[in-house]
């Protein structure tokens, strides 16, 4: 999968792309990220990418010509088959479903906005899809584009362990159950005993209940959309209190 990123701050991507899973995915040829500096498509001596908004108002607006020329030059004939994404806080909310949709394409173009926004003709001319990564305002679209690259790249076959993806689809739409590893007791807090029992059916049921009950407590909106079985509803009706919510309620042992 190839990502073409259009930005005035290409340096903002070096950290996220040069570590861990994304780095390995690039080394193994599964993912490539091409950074394009929009300033390279300016024509004036100051290499301007922004100007004052028509109609007045605070801040500056990114001009259409350098962005449109950059994307057209880089994508060429593939412009018609490549999704062009524009990162903006006023876009449609980016979700795992959208990530799965985008991961089907061999190539994606990501345009990072700065200042007060981008001349709306960019969206129209490039048939761009506007996406927001959440209801908050970043200083620009670069971090949002890095998030999209990260989320989409891990869905590409071979980038991560297929078992992890399989577990995600099993728990589809629910928050994750809590995880523990050694030591069995830390600062007086014991790992829930069922996880040490070796009883795989009981462990699976405990995890399902934890995922359901956490989702109910933290993201009740997600429960509406999850496909729950009658057994799930029973587990939900019997949610245990969070043993670690208050130290005095925790399962304590000597250590
Ligand atoms: N640019 C600024 N804030 C953003 C957000 N939340 N999502 C995408 N792009 C942005």
XYZ file of C-alpha atoms and ligand atoms in Angstrom:
265
model
C 0.000 0.000 0.000
C 1.321 3.397 -0.971
C 0.508 6.601 0.938
C 1.169 9.996 -0.675
C 1.130 12.752 1.936
C 0.865 16.435 1.000
C 2.061 18.770 3.757
C 4.095 21.873 4.487
C 5.734 20.060 7.428
C 7.102 16.735 6.129
C 9.445 16.565 9.129
C 6.459 15.909 11.409
C 6.209 12.363 10.027
C 9.731 11.180 10.713
C 9.033 10.034 14.283
C 5.884 7.972 13.719
C 7.176 6.407 10.487
C 10.637 5.482 11.663
C 9.780 3.308 14.665
C 8.273 -0.056 15.446
C 5.607 -1.671 13.270
C 5.380 1.078 10.654
C 9.118 1.005 10.158
C 9.167 -2.765 9.740
C 6.202 -2.639 7.345
C 8.135 -0.191 5.149
C 11.351 -2.214 5.337
C 9.446 -5.302 4.256
C 7.882 -3.448 1.308
C 4.312 -3.818 2.614
C 3.827 -0.075 3.030
C 5.482 2.946 1.431
C 4.989 6.551 2.479
C 5.892 9.361 0.089
C 6.017 12.842 1.606
C 5.466 15.819 -0.698
C 6.142 19.387 0.373
C 3.301 21.559 -0.957
C 5.744 24.503 -1.110
C 7.483 22.774 -4.010
C 4.394 23.609 -6.108
C 4.321 27.353 -5.291
C 5.253 29.856 -7.976
C 6.049 33.105 -6.115
C 9.433 33.998 -4.642
C 8.167 33.679 -1.035
C 6.843 30.170 -1.746
C 3.488 31.199 -0.235
C 0.954 28.509 0.526
C -1.646 30.674 2.302
C -3.491 33.969 2.024
C -6.169 36.023 3.819
C -9.736 34.700 3.757
C -12.162 36.309 1.330
C -14.883 37.969 3.382
C -12.459 38.751 6.211
C -11.875 37.010 9.504
C -8.990 35.749 11.560
C -6.103 33.653 10.310
C -5.004 32.486 6.909
C -6.423 30.014 4.405
C -4.355 27.539 2.406
C -4.527 28.396 -1.281
C -5.950 25.946 -3.802
C -3.402 26.074 -6.664
C -0.282 24.630 -4.955
C -2.264 21.764 -3.388
C -4.228 20.898 -6.526
C -1.105 21.022 -8.714
C 0.863 18.894 -6.241
C -1.794 16.173 -6.042
C -2.397 16.146 -9.814
C 1.340 15.958 -10.578
C 2.043 13.178 -8.100
C -1.026 11.013 -8.775
C -1.253 11.548 -12.524
C -3.768 9.186 -14.122
C -4.210 7.393 -10.760
C -6.030 10.459 -9.420
C -9.257 8.897 -10.677
C -8.829 5.614 -8.807
C -7.070 6.838 -5.645
C -9.064 8.126 -2.663
C -7.975 11.671 -1.801
C -8.429 12.426 1.878
C -8.368 15.862 3.374
C -7.700 16.060 7.111
C -9.815 18.658 8.853
C -11.671 18.924 12.171
C -14.854 19.549 10.165
C -14.654 16.224 8.339
C -16.625 13.029 8.812
C -15.385 11.104 11.867
C -12.671 8.548 11.011
C -13.572 5.081 12.333
C -12.292 1.509 12.137
C -14.970 0.834 9.479
C -13.575 3.645 7.302
C -10.056 2.297 7.903
C -11.157 -1.142 6.648
C -12.678 0.490 3.572
C -9.493 2.494 2.829
C -7.244 -0.537 3.359
C -8.785 -2.116 0.221
C -7.070 0.426 -2.041
C -3.476 0.086 -3.283
C -2.863 3.814 -2.859
C -4.172 6.728 -0.749
C -3.489 10.476 -0.906
C -3.626 12.474 2.332
C -3.723 16.273 2.339
C -2.794 17.998 5.600
C -4.488 21.322 6.275
C -2.926 24.124 8.317
C -4.026 27.610 9.361
C -7.784 28.280 9.404
C -8.525 25.796 6.671
C -8.114 25.007 3.012
C -9.799 26.811 0.101
C -12.910 24.661 -0.432
C -12.209 24.386 -4.165
C -9.488 21.842 -3.320
C -12.161 19.462 -2.008
C -14.346 19.984 -5.071
C -11.619 19.752 -7.745
C -9.918 16.691 -6.226
C -13.177 15.035 -5.140
C -11.599 14.766 -1.685
C -13.172 13.037 1.297
C -12.842 15.158 4.441
C -11.994 13.188 7.578
C -11.555 14.203 11.223
C -9.849 11.922 13.731
C -11.918 13.246 16.649
C -13.782 16.153 18.166
C -10.803 18.339 19.037
C -8.639 20.750 17.089
C -5.038 19.883 16.262
C -2.569 22.485 15.041
C -2.792 20.860 11.631
C -3.673 17.707 9.753
C -0.204 16.111 9.994
C -0.803 14.197 13.228
C -4.224 13.163 11.950
C -2.659 11.843 8.718
C -0.089 9.915 10.765
C -2.950 8.352 12.746
C -4.737 7.309 9.555
C -1.545 5.802 8.120
C -1.008 3.867 11.342
C -4.587 2.549 11.572
C -4.848 1.606 7.878
C -1.336 0.123 7.637
C -1.933 -2.386 10.432
C -4.897 -3.802 8.471
C -2.671 -4.682 5.503
C -1.972 -8.422 5.424
C 1.425 -9.216 6.937
C 1.845 -5.976 8.912
C 0.682 -7.407 12.238
C -0.039 -10.809 13.728
C -3.276 -12.117 12.111
C -4.448 -13.449 15.500
C -4.644 -9.919 16.887
C -6.923 -8.874 14.026
C -9.045 -11.986 14.483
C -9.574 -11.144 18.183
C -10.605 -7.628 17.244
C -13.243 -8.892 14.850
C -14.540 -11.287 17.520
C -14.944 -8.447 20.010
C -16.218 -6.214 17.167
C -17.606 -2.996 18.451
C -16.796 -3.613 22.131
C -13.999 -2.195 24.253
C -11.155 -4.564 25.111
C -11.187 -6.645 28.300
C -8.389 -5.858 30.797
C -5.060 -7.653 30.424
C -2.484 -8.692 33.046
C 0.952 -10.223 33.038
C 3.546 -11.118 35.698
C 3.959 -10.520 38.584
C 0.731 -12.073 39.937
C 0.576 -9.523 42.757
C 1.859 -5.945 42.475
C 1.464 -3.271 45.182
C -1.052 -5.548 46.840
C -3.208 -5.834 43.697
C -3.755 -9.442 42.625
C -4.464 -10.553 39.090
C -8.088 -11.846 38.923
C -7.860 -15.483 39.993
C -9.881 -16.842 37.039
C -6.975 -15.911 34.719
C -4.657 -18.223 36.678
C -7.197 -21.071 36.812
C -6.312 -22.699 33.479
C -10.061 -23.056 32.798
C -10.265 -21.695 29.250
C -14.051 -21.639 29.036
C -14.278 -19.645 32.282
C -11.526 -17.280 31.124
C -13.316 -16.648 27.814
C -16.573 -15.944 29.644
C -14.870 -13.610 32.139
C -13.213 -11.680 29.305
C -16.460 -11.379 27.377
C -18.208 -10.060 30.477
C -15.417 -7.568 31.165
C -15.559 -6.299 27.570
C -19.348 -5.957 27.759
C -19.404 -4.291 31.175
C -16.583 -1.867 30.357
C -18.369 -0.891 27.168
C -21.612 -0.330 29.070
C -19.838 1.862 31.645
C -17.582 3.839 29.301
C -19.156 3.796 25.837
C -22.849 2.895 26.093
C -23.280 4.272 22.554
C -21.229 1.319 21.216
C -23.460 -1.286 22.885
C -26.422 -0.192 20.767
C -24.569 -1.217 17.603
C -22.949 -4.435 18.882
C -24.528 -7.767 17.936
C -25.269 -9.221 21.373
C -26.495 -12.724 22.108
C -28.972 -13.594 24.892
C -25.933 -14.897 26.846
C -24.253 -11.473 26.445
C -27.339 -9.753 27.839
C -27.245 -12.073 30.856
C -23.546 -11.271 31.458
C -24.366 -7.567 31.145
C -27.113 -7.840 33.715
C -24.578 -9.268 36.187
C -21.662 -6.840 35.822
C -19.318 -7.183 38.806
C -17.946 -4.032 40.462
C -14.486 -3.019 39.165
C -12.189 -4.500 41.841
C -9.563 -1.831 41.177
C -11.879 1.151 41.076
C -11.110 1.985 44.729
C -8.054 0.576 46.508
C -10.155 -0.522 49.469
C -12.267 -2.726 47.170
C -9.296 -4.403 45.508
C -8.577 -8.061 46.007
C -5.554 -7.730 48.307
C -3.134 -10.428 49.320
C 0.067 -10.489 51.328
C 3.175 -9.715 49.309
N -6.819 19.151 11.781
C -7.015 19.804 12.947
N -7.728 19.073 13.800
C -8.018 17.891 13.168
C -8.732 16.736 13.518
N -9.323 16.602 14.723
N -8.823 15.742 12.626
C -8.255 15.865 11.408
N -7.569 16.940 11.008
C -7.442 17.959 11.875
